[in-house]
CSV table of C-alpha atoms in Angstrom, one decimal:
chain,number,residue,atom,x,y,z
I,1,MET,CA,62.7,-149.1,17.7
I,2,VAL,CA,60.1,-150.3,15.2
I,3,THR,CA,56.5,-149.7,15.9
I,4,TRP,CA,53.7,-152.2,15.2
I,5,THR,CA,52.3,-149.9,12.5
I,6,GLN,CA,55.5,-149.9,10.5
I,7,ILE,CA,55.4,-153.6,9.7
I,8,GLU,CA,52.1,-155.3,9.0
I,9,PRO,CA,52.0,-159.0,9.6
I,10,GLN,CA,50.7,-161.0,6.7
I,11,ASN,CA,52.1,-164.5,5.9
I,12,THR,CA,55.4,-165.7,7.2
I,13,LEU,CA,57.9,-164.5,9.8
I,14,HIS,CA,61.3,-165.7,8.7
I,15,LEU,CA,63.8,-166.0,11.5
I,16,LEU,CA,67.2,-165.7,9.9
I,17,ALA,CA,69.6,-167.1,12.5
I,18,ALA,CA,72.2,-168.5,10.2
I,19,ALA,CA,75.7,-167.0,10.0
I,20,PRO,CA,76.3,-164.7,7.0
I,21,ARG,CA,78.6,-167.3,5.3
I,22,PHE,CA,75.4,-169.4,4.8
I,23,LEU,CA,73.4,-166.6,3.0
I,24,THR,CA,74.6,-167.8,-0.4
I,25,THR,CA,73.1,-171.2,0.2
I,26,LEU,CA,69.9,-170.0,1.9
I,27,MET,CA,68.9,-167.1,-0.3
I,28,PRO,CA,67.6,-169.1,-3.3
I,29,GLU,CA,65.5,-171.2,-0.8
I,30,LEU,CA,64.2,-168.0,0.9
I,31,VAL,CA,63.4,-166.3,-2.3
I,32,ALA,CA,61.5,-169.3,-3.5
I,33,VAL,CA,59.1,-169.2,-0.6
I,34,TRP,CA,59.0,-165.4,-0.1
I,35,GLN,CA,55.6,-163.7,-0.4
I,36,GLU,CA,54.6,-160.1,-0.3
I,37,GLY,CA,53.9,-159.3,3.4
I,38,ASP,CA,56.6,-161.6,4.8
I,39,LEU,CA,59.1,-160.4,7.3
I,40,ILE,CA,62.7,-161.4,7.8
I,41,LEU,CA,64.0,-161.0,11.4
I,42,LEU,CA,67.7,-161.2,11.7
I,43,LEU,CA,68.7,-162.7,15.1
I,44,ALA,CA,71.6,-164.3,16.8
I,45,GLU,CA,74.4,-165.1,14.3
I,46,GLY,CA,72.1,-163.9,11.5
I,47,ALA,CA,72.3,-160.3,12.9
I,48,GLN,CA,76.0,-160.3,11.8
I,49,GLY,CA,74.8,-160.1,8.1
I,50,PHE,CA,72.7,-156.9,8.6
I,51,ASN,CA,74.6,-155.3,5.8
I,52,ALA,CA,74.6,-158.2,3.3
I,53,LYS,CA,73.7,-157.1,-0.2
I,54,ALA,CA,71.6,-160.3,-0.6
I,55,LEU,CA,69.1,-158.8,1.8
I,56,ASP,CA,68.5,-155.7,-0.3
I,57,GLN,CA,65.9,-157.5,-2.4
I,58,PHE,CA,63.5,-157.8,0.6
I,59,LYS,CA,61.1,-155.1,1.7
I,60,GLN,CA,60.5,-156.0,5.3
I,61,ILE,CA,63.6,-156.8,7.3
I,62,ALA,CA,64.3,-156.2,11.0
I,63,VAL,CA,67.1,-156.9,13.4
I,64,LEU,CA,67.0,-157.2,17.2
I,65,ASP,CA,68.4,-154.2,19.0
I,66,SER,CA,69.9,-156.5,21.6
I,67,ASP,CA,71.9,-158.4,18.9
I,68,LEU,CA,73.2,-155.1,17.6
I,69,THR,CA,74.3,-154.1,21.1
I,70,ARG,CA,76.2,-157.4,21.5
I,71,LEU,CA,77.8,-156.8,18.1
I,72,GLU,CA,78.7,-153.3,19.2
I,73,VAL,CA,76.9,-151.9,16.1
I,74,GLU,CA,75.4,-148.4,16.3
I,75,ASN,CA,71.9,-147.9,15.1
I,76,ASP,CA,73.1,-145.4,12.4
I,77,GLU,CA,75.3,-148.2,10.9
I,78,VAL,CA,72.2,-150.3,10.0
I,79,PRO,CA,71.0,-149.7,6.5
I,80,ASN,CA,67.8,-147.6,6.3
I,81,HIS,CA,65.6,-150.4,4.9
I,82,ILE,CA,66.2,-152.5,8.0
I,83,LYS,CA,64.1,-151.7,11.0
I,84,ILE,CA,65.5,-152.1,14.5
I,85,ALA,CA,63.2,-154.1,16.7
I,86,ALA,CA,62.9,-155.0,20.4
I,87,VAL,CA,62.3,-158.5,21.7
I,88,ALA,CA,58.8,-157.4,22.5
I,89,ASP,CA,58.2,-156.7,18.7
I,90,TRP,CA,59.5,-160.3,18.0
I,91,ALA,CA,57.0,-161.7,20.5
I,92,THR,CA,54.2,-159.7,18.9
I,93,TRP,CA,55.1,-160.9,15.4
I,94,THR,CA,55.3,-164.5,16.5
I,95,VAL,CA,51.7,-164.3,17.6
I,96,HIS,CA,50.4,-162.3,14.7
I,97,TYR,CA,52.0,-164.0,11.7
I,98,GLU,CA,50.3,-167.0,10.3
I,99,ARG,CA,53.5,-169.1,10.4
I,100,THR,CA,57.2,-168.8,11.5
I,101,VAL,CA,60.1,-170.4,9.8
I,102,THR,CA,63.6,-170.5,11.2
I,103,TRP,CA,66.5,-170.5,8.8
I,104,ARG,CA,69.8,-171.8,10.2
């Protein structure tokens, strides 16, 4: 699990819920609005893309542990630069980030 001190909220919480096949279309748009301190949270179908190379360019990325469980992905299969978060972390980030954007 990620702890609050590992990711500091700044600007925008990006909820990436789109299936991995849409990453090619979404990445230019996401990169265009990305700011230092933003966080990408992979959830729902977006969690399937946890190992997408397109995500390597971002510093703060998390994926919900519950989505990994549904996908039958072990924690050690998740790249080191992606934090594993609980739903409680997501709730905290939603309150603390200045804005939330959902990408589908």
